[in-house]
Amino acid sequence: MPASIIFLLCLVLFAALIEPYLKRIPIPFTAILVLLGLIGSEVWTGLGYDTGLRWDSFRDIILHILVPILVFESAYHMPTRLLIKNWLPVIVLAVPALLISAGICGYLLFIGIGYPQAFPVLTALLAGIILAATDPVAVVSMFKAVGASPRLTALVEGESLFNDATAVVCFSLVIMALSSAQASIDWQGAIGQFSLTVGGGIIIGLLAGYCFSLLYRLMISHVGRGVISLVAMALPFYIAEHTFHVSGIIAVLISGLWLGESRRLSQLFSQKEEGFSSELWELNGYIANVIVFVLMGVTITIDMFKDQWFAMLLGIGAATISRAAVIYTFIPLINVMPKQETISFSYQNVMMWGGLRGGVGIALALSIPTTVPGWYTVQAIIYGMVLFTLFIQAPLMPWLIKKTL
């Protein structure tokens, strides 16, 4: 384990050192991180050394530290008022649309691969769930550069934030089913468990957000407020997961939204003091993203492209088809509902192509137990989609945004 930590820290440090020199390259920094992890691990193992990274050594770190940090950081910076104004399309896209997208994607993968023994239907559904989780970080930065409307930004960011949380809950339920003796889902029980898990997480998140926002206002030191924001992420997650056995990610999401909005609305702090907590969470999110993308690069092998190229291409096609199906079906339905501001077709195009896959999807793929049948294929599918996102979708986004907005 010490060897793996040293190896990983060296890669993270090197990534931080080279980032300022890569700003002119028309490739996302996250793509460079994947290449860095891949090249670093190949060179390291080529020299006869072991990276020391094993699935069981970083699964808990990913699910219990990195994913909560990524979700809380996004929630903490989310403009909640704008999110509430667009709550219906965000929730529809993040819950029912995500579930349908995961089902379509999983079905296409199951039929396309066609090996039920090695790649059963639950494994295909697991891949579909992970592929349905979107990551708008690169897109939102492009929105800011071209001056896109705050509403479009809120729709893309809000959907991603909530569908990440939904995907994590569904991922956990499917992993539990795959780990059971029957390896099947009792759908009635699963719906009840999903509702209980999400509902419990919401309640704990609301209580945590309220309590920590009061403490945040009472705290004089801006360092103390930064500490409170860290505890507001960690404590609700632990209580939800380990005490009440409900969704810690949902609790983290709600706590982050409440505390972030409370921080923005408060008139007690100077701009400098407010900026400290914001920059602290930007740093936390940056470090978590760097580790996740570097780990992806480290765990990619050349043989993966030789053995799983068809599954990768199938995953890209299935994810694109399922994303288009839910965007161009659900948004027109939302548009005809009363008191809903219309989401234009140009917005729909950006939202469809802008459904990039990133940090949370990689983290979930990395945390799949090796006892799950077809786990390596699922990981290859997710990696293939993320590489498609980094090297094709993201570079084409500026052109699409300028053409449609």
Coordinates of C-alpha atoms in Angstrom, one line a residue:
M1 CA 0.0 0.0 0.0
P2 CA 2.7 2.6 0.7
A3 CA 4.2 2.0 -2.7
S4 CA 0.9 2.6 -4.4
I5 CA 0.4 5.8 -2.4
I6 CA 3.9 7.1 -3.4
F7 CA 3.3 6.2 -7.0
L8 CA -0.1 7.9 -7.1
L9 CA 1.1 11.0 -5.3
C10 CA 4.0 11.4 -7.7
L11 CA 1.6 11.3 -10.7
V12 CA -0.8 13.8 -9.0
L13 CA 2.1 16.2 -8.2
F14 CA 3.5 15.9 -11.8
A15 CA 0.0 16.7 -13.1
A16 CA -0.3 19.8 -11.0
L17 CA 3.1 21.0 -12.2
I18 CA 2.4 20.6 -15.9
E19 CA -1.2 21.9 -15.9
P20 CA -0.3 25.6 -16.4
Y21 CA 1.7 24.8 -19.6
L22 CA -1.2 22.9 -21.2
K23 CA -3.9 25.6 -21.4
R24 CA -3.3 26.3 -25.1
I25 CA -3.7 22.6 -26.1
P26 CA -7.2 22.0 -27.4
I27 CA -7.6 18.8 -25.3
P28 CA -9.2 18.7 -21.8
F29 CA -6.8 18.5 -19.0
T30 CA -8.6 15.4 -17.8
A31 CA -7.5 13.7 -21.0
I32 CA -3.9 14.5 -20.3
L33 CA -4.4 13.0 -16.8
V34 CA -5.6 9.7 -18.3
L35 CA -2.6 9.7 -20.7
L36 CA -0.3 10.5 -17.8
G37 CA -1.7 7.6 -15.7
L38 CA -1.4 5.2 -18.7
I39 CA 2.1 6.2 -19.7
G40 CA 3.3 6.4 -16.0
S41 CA 2.0 2.9 -15.2
E42 CA 3.4 1.4 -18.4
V43 CA 6.9 2.9 -17.8
W44 CA 6.8 1.9 -14.1
T45 CA 5.8 -1.7 -14.8
G46 CA 8.1 -1.8 -17.8
L47 CA 11.0 -1.1 -15.4
G48 CA 10.0 -4.1 -13.4
Y49 CA 8.2 -2.3 -10.6
D50 CA 4.7 -2.9 -9.3
T51 CA 2.3 0.1 -9.0
G52 CA 0.9 -1.5 -5.8
L53 CA -2.7 -0.5 -6.9
R54 CA -5.3 -3.2 -6.3
W55 CA -9.1 -3.0 -6.5
D56 CA -9.6 -3.8 -2.8
S57 CA -7.0 -1.1 -1.8
F58 CA -8.8 1.9 -3.3
R59 CA -12.5 0.9 -3.6
D60 CA -13.4 2.3 -0.2
I61 CA -11.4 5.4 -0.9
I62 CA -13.3 6.0 -4.1
L63 CA -16.8 5.3 -2.8
H64 CA -16.5 6.8 0.6
I65 CA -14.1 9.8 0.0
L66 CA -13.7 10.8 -3.7
V67 CA -17.3 10.4 -4.9
P68 CA -18.7 12.3 -1.8
I69 CA -16.1 15.1 -2.4
L70 CA -17.1 15.4 -6.1
V71 CA -20.8 15.5 -5.4
F72 CA -20.5 18.0 -2.4
E73 CA -18.2 20.3 -4.4
S74 CA -20.7 20.5 -7.3
A75 CA -23.6 21.0 -4.9
Y76 CA -21.7 23.6 -2.8
H77 CA -21.2 25.8 -5.9
M78 CA -24.6 25.2 -7.5
P79 CA -26.8 28.4 -7.7
T80 CA -29.8 26.9 -5.8
R81 CA -32.3 29.5 -6.6
L82 CA -31.8 29.0 -10.4
L83 CA -31.9 25.2 -9.7
I84 CA -35.3 25.5 -7.9
K85 CA -36.7 27.6 -10.8
N86 CA -35.9 24.8 -13.2
W87 CA -36.6 21.9 -10.7
L88 CA -39.0 20.0 -13.0
P89 CA -36.8 19.4 -16.0
V90 CA -33.8 18.8 -13.7
I91 CA -35.6 16.1 -11.6
V92 CA -37.3 14.5 -14.6
L93 CA -34.0 14.2 -16.5
A94 CA -32.1 13.1 -13.3
V95 CA -34.5 10.3 -12.1
P96 CA -37.0 8.8 -14.6
A97 CA -35.0 9.8 -17.7
L98 CA -31.8 8.4 -16.1
L99 CA -33.5 5.1 -15.2
I100 CA -35.0 4.7 -18.7
S101 CA -31.7 5.7 -20.3
A102 CA -29.9 3.1 -18.2
G103 CA -32.5 0.5 -19.2
I104 CA -32.1 1.3 -22.9
C105 CA -28.4 1.3 -22.8
G106 CA -28.2 -1.9 -20.7
Y107 CA -30.5 -3.7 -23.1
L108 CA -28.5 -2.7 -26.2
L109 CA -25.3 -3.8 -24.5
F110 CA -26.8 -7.1 -23.4
I111 CA -28.2 -7.9 -26.9
G112 CA -25.1 -6.6 -28.6
I113 CA -22.6 -8.6 -26.6
G114 CA -24.8 -11.7 -26.6
Y115 CA -23.0 -13.8 -23.9
P116 CA -25.5 -14.2 -21.0
Q117 CA -23.2 -16.4 -19.0
A118 CA -20.2 -14.0 -19.1
F119 CA -22.2 -10.8 -19.4
P120 CA -25.6 -11.3 -17.7
V121 CA -28.4 -8.8 -17.9
L122 CA -27.7 -7.3 -14.4
T123 CA -24.1 -6.6 -15.5
A124 CA -25.4 -4.9 -18.6
L125 CA -27.8 -2.8 -16.5
L126 CA -24.9 -1.9 -14.2
A127 CA -23.0 -0.6 -17.2
G128 CA -26.1 1.3 -18.4
I129 CA -26.4 3.0 -15.0
I130 CA -22.8 4.1 -15.0
L131 CA -23.0 5.4 -18.6
A132 CA -26.1 7.4 -17.7
A133 CA -24.2 9.5 -15.1
T134 CA -23.0 12.7 -16.8
D135 CA -20.2 15.2 -15.9
P136 CA -20.6 18.8 -17.2
V137 CA -17.4 20.3 -15.8
A138 CA -15.8 20.8 -19.2
V139 CA -19.1 21.9 -20.8
V140 CA -19.8 24.5 -18.1
S141 CA -16.4 26.1 -18.5
M142 CA -17.1 26.4 -22.2
F143 CA -20.5 28.0 -21.4
K144 CA -18.8 30.6 -19.4
A145 CA -16.3 31.3 -22.2
V146 CA -19.0 31.9 -24.8
G147 CA -21.4 33.6 -22.5
A148 CA -24.2 31.0 -22.5
S149 CA -27.3 31.7 -20.6
P150 CA -27.4 31.0 -16.8
R151 CA -30.5 28.8 -17.4
L152 CA -28.8 26.5 -19.8
T153 CA -25.9 26.2 -17.4
A154 CA -28.3 25.4 -14.5
L155 CA -30.1 22.8 -16.6
V156 CA -26.9 21.0 -17.6
E157 CA -25.2 21.3 -14.1
G158 CA -28.4 20.5 -12.2
E159 CA -29.2 17.4 -14.2
S160 CA -25.7 16.1 -13.8
L161 CA -25.6 16.7 -10.1
F162 CA -28.8 14.9 -9.4
N163 CA -28.3 12.1 -11.9
D164 CA -24.9 11.4 -10.4
A165 CA -26.6 10.9 -7.0
T166 CA -29.3 8.7 -8.6
A167 CA -26.7 6.7 -10.4
V168 CA -24.8 6.0 -7.2
V169 CA -27.9 4.8 -5.4
C170 CA -28.9 2.5 -8.4
F171 CA -25.3 1.3 -8.7
S172 CA -25.3 0.2 -5.0
L173 CA -28.7 -1.6 -5.4
V174 CA -27.5 -3.6 -8.5
I175 CA -24.2 -4.5 -6.9
M176 CA -26.2 -5.9 -3.9
A177 CA -28.3 -7.9 -6.3
L178 CA -25.3 -9.2 -8.1
S179 CA -23.7 -10.2 -4.8
S180 CA -26.7 -12.2 -3.7
A181 CA -27.2 -15.9 -4.3
Q182 CA -30.1 -15.3 -6.7
A183 CA -28.2 -12.6 -8.7
S184 CA -31.6 -11.1 -9.7
I185 CA -33.7 -8.1 -8.8
D186 CA -37.0 -8.1 -7.0
W187 CA -38.3 -5.0 -8.8
Q188 CA -41.1 -4.3 -6.3
G189 CA -38.6 -4.6 -3.4
A190 CA -36.0 -2.6 -5.4
I191 CA -38.4 0.3 -5.9
G192 CA -39.3 0.4 -2.2
Q193 CA -35.6 0.2 -1.3
F194 CA -34.8 3.0 -3.7
S195 CA -37.5 5.2 -2.3
L196 CA -36.4 4.5 1.3
T197 CA -32.8 5.0 0.5
V198 CA -33.3 8.3 -1.3
G199 CA -35.9 9.6 1.2
G200 CA -33.8 8.8 4.2
G201 CA -30.8 10.5 2.5
I202 CA -32.9 13.6 1.8
I203 CA -34.0 13.9 5.4
I204 CA -30.5 13.5 6.8
G205 CA -29.2 16.0 4.3
L206 CA -31.8 18.6 5.2
L207 CA -31.1 18.2 8.9
A208 CA -27.4 18.4 8.3
G209 CA -27.7 21.4 6.0
Y210 CA -29.8 23.3 8.5
C211 CA -27.6 22.6 11.5
F212 CA -24.3 23.2 9.7
S213 CA -25.6 26.5 8.1
L214 CA -26.3 27.7 11.7
L215 CA -22.8 26.7 12.8
Y216 CA -21.3 28.3 9.7
R217 CA -22.9 31.7 10.6
L218 CA -21.9 31.5 14.2
M219 CA -18.3 30.8 13.4
I220 CA -16.0 33.9 13.3
S221 CA -12.9 32.4 11.7
H222 CA -13.0 31.7 8.0
V223 CA -10.7 28.7 8.6
G224 CA -13.3 27.4 11.1
R225 CA -16.0 27.9 8.4
G226 CA -13.9 25.9 6.0
V227 CA -13.6 23.1 8.6
I228 CA -17.4 23.2 9.1
S229 CA -17.9 22.7 5.4
L230 CA -15.7 19.7 5.4
V231 CA -17.6 18.2 8.3
A232 CA -20.9 19.0 6.5
M233 CA -19.7 16.6 3.8
A234 CA -18.3 13.8 5.9
L235 CA -20.7 13.6 8.8
P236 CA -24.0 13.3 6.9
F237 CA -22.4 10.7 4.6
Y238 CA -21.2 8.6 7.6
I239 CA -24.5 8.9 9.5
A240 CA -26.6 8.0 6.5
E241 CA -24.5 5.1 5.3
H242 CA -23.5 3.5 8.6
T243 CA -26.2 4.5 11.1
F244 CA -29.4 4.5 9.1
H245 CA -28.3 2.6 6.0
V246 CA -29.7 5.1 3.6
S247 CA -28.0 7.0 0.8
G248 CA -25.0 8.9 2.0
I249 CA -24.6 10.5 -1.5
I250 CA -28.1 12.0 -1.4
A251 CA -27.4 13.3 2.1
V252 CA -24.1 14.9 0.9
L253 CA -25.9 16.4 -2.1
I254 CA -28.7 18.1 0.0
S255 CA -26.3 19.2 2.7
G256 CA -24.0 20.8 0.1
L257 CA -26.9 22.6 -1.6
W258 CA -28.2 24.0 1.7
L259 CA -24.8 25.1 3.0
G260 CA -23.7 26.6 -0.3
E261 CA -26.8 28.7 -0.7
S262 CA -26.6 29.7 3.0
R263 CA -23.1 30.9 2.4
R264 CA -24.1 32.9 -0.7
L265 CA -27.0 34.5 1.0
S266 CA -25.3 35.5 4.3
Q267 CA -24.4 39.1 4.7
L268 CA -22.1 38.5 7.7
F269 CA -19.0 37.6 5.9
S270 CA -16.7 39.6 3.7
Q271 CA -16.1 38.6 0.1
K272 CA -12.6 37.4 1.1
E273 CA -14.0 35.1 3.8
E274 CA -16.6 33.7 1.6
G275 CA -14.0 33.0 -1.1
F276 CA -11.9 30.9 1.3
S277 CA -14.5 28.1 1.6
S278 CA -15.3 28.3 -2.1
E279 CA -11.6 28.0 -3.0
L280 CA -11.2 25.2 -0.5
W281 CA -13.8 23.1 -2.2
E282 CA -12.4 24.0 -5.6
L283 CA -9.2 22.5 -4.4
N284 CA -10.9 19.4 -3.0
G285 CA -12.8 18.9 -6.2
Y286 CA -9.6 19.4 -8.3
I287 CA -7.6 16.8 -6.2
A288 CA -10.5 14.3 -6.4
N289 CA -10.8 14.7 -10.1
V290 CA -7.1 14.4 -10.7
I291 CA -6.9 11.2 -8.6
V292 CA -9.9 9.6 -10.4
F293 CA -8.7 10.3 -13.9
V294 CA -5.1 9.3 -13.1
L295 CA -6.4 6.1 -11.6
M296 CA -8.3 5.5 -14.8
G297 CA -5.1 5.9 -16.8
V298 CA -3.2 3.6 -14.5
T299 CA -5.8 0.8 -14.7
I300 CA -6.1 1.0 -18.5
T301 CA -4.0 -1.6 -20.3
I302 CA -3.1 -2.0 -24.0
D303 CA -4.7 -5.4 -23.9
M304 CA -8.0 -3.8 -23.0
F305 CA -8.2 -2.2 -26.4
K306 CA -7.3 -5.5 -28.1
D307 CA -9.7 -7.6 -26.2
Q308 CA -12.6 -5.2 -25.6
W309 CA -12.7 -2.9 -28.6
F310 CA -16.1 -4.2 -29.7
A311 CA -17.6 -3.7 -26.3
M312 CA -16.1 -0.2 -26.1
L313 CA -17.7 0.8 -29.5
L314 CA -21.0 -0.8 -28.5
G315 CA -21.0 1.1 -25.3
I316 CA -20.4 4.4 -27.1
G317 CA -23.2 3.7 -29.5
A318 CA -25.6 2.5 -26.8
A319 CA -24.9 5.5 -24.6
T320 CA -25.3 8.0 -27.4
I321 CA -28.6 6.4 -28.6
S322 CA -30.1 6.2 -25.0
R323 CA -29.0 9.8 -24.3
A324 CA -30.7 11.1 -27.5
A325 CA -33.8 9.1 -26.8
V326 CA -34.5 10.6 -23.3
I327 CA -33.5 14.2 -24.3
Y328 CA -35.6 14.4 -27.4
T329 CA -38.5 12.5 -25.7
F330 CA -38.7 14.0 -22.2
I331 CA -37.9 17.7 -22.9
P332 CA -40.7 18.1 -25.5
L333 CA -43.1 16.6 -22.9
I334 CA -41.8 19.0 -20.3
N335 CA -42.3 21.9 -22.7
V336 CA -46.1 21.3 -23.0
M337 CA -46.6 21.2 -19.3
P338 CA -48.2 24.3 -17.7
K339 CA -46.1 27.1 -16.3
Q340 CA -42.9 25.7 -17.8
E341 CA -40.5 27.9 -19.7
T342 CA -39.8 26.3 -23.1
I343 CA -36.4 24.6 -23.6
S344 CA -35.5 25.3 -27.2
F345 CA -34.4 22.7 -29.7
S346 CA -30.9 24.3 -29.8
Y347 CA -30.7 23.8 -26.0
Q348 CA -31.8 20.2 -26.4
N349 CA -29.0 19.6 -28.9
V350 CA -26.4 21.0 -26.5
M351 CA -27.8 19.0 -23.6
M352 CA -27.7 15.8 -25.7
W353 CA -24.1 16.2 -27.0
G354 CA -23.1 17.8 -23.7
G355 CA -23.9 14.7 -21.7
L356 CA -20.2 14.0 -21.1
R357 CA -19.0 11.2 -18.9
G358 CA -16.3 11.9 -16.3
G359 CA -15.3 11.7 -12.7
V360 CA -18.3 9.9 -11.0
G361 CA -18.6 7.4 -13.9
I362 CA -14.9 6.5 -13.7
A363 CA -15.1 6.3 -9.9
L364 CA -18.0 3.8 -10.1
A365 CA -16.3 1.7 -12.8
L366 CA -13.1 1.6 -10.6
S367 CA -15.2 0.4 -7.6
I368 CA -16.9 -2.6 -9.3
P369 CA -16.1 -5.7 -7.3
T370 CA -14.0 -8.2 -9.2
T371 CA -16.5 -10.9 -8.2
V372 CA -19.1 -9.3 -10.5
P373 CA -19.4 -11.4 -13.7
G374 CA -18.1 -9.3 -16.7
W375 CA -16.6 -6.6 -14.4
Y376 CA -13.6 -6.1 -16.7
T377 CA -15.9 -5.7 -19.7
V378 CA -18.0 -3.1 -17.9
Q379 CA -14.8 -1.2 -16.9
A380 CA -13.6 -1.3 -20.5
I381 CA -17.0 0.0 -21.7
I382 CA -16.9 2.9 -19.3
Y383 CA -13.3 3.7 -20.2
G384 CA -14.2 3.7 -23.9
M385 CA -17.0 6.1 -23.4
V386 CA -14.9 8.4 -21.2
L387 CA -12.2 8.4 -23.9
F388 CA -14.8 9.2 -26.5
T389 CA -16.0 12.1 -24.3
L390 CA -12.5 13.5 -23.7
F391 CA -11.1 13.2 -27.3
I392 CA -14.2 13.7 -29.5
Q393 CA -17.3 15.1 -27.6
A394 CA -15.5 17.7 -25.6
P395 CA -13.4 19.1 -28.4
L396 CA -16.5 19.4 -30.6
M397 CA -18.5 21.2 -28.0
P398 CA -17.3 24.8 -28.7
W399 CA -18.2 24.4 -32.3
L400 CA -21.7 23.1 -31.4
I401 CA -22.3 25.8 -28.8
K402 CA -21.3 28.6 -31.3
K403 CA -23.5 27.1 -34.0
T404 CA -26.6 26.6 -31.9
L405 CA -26.6 29.4 -29.2

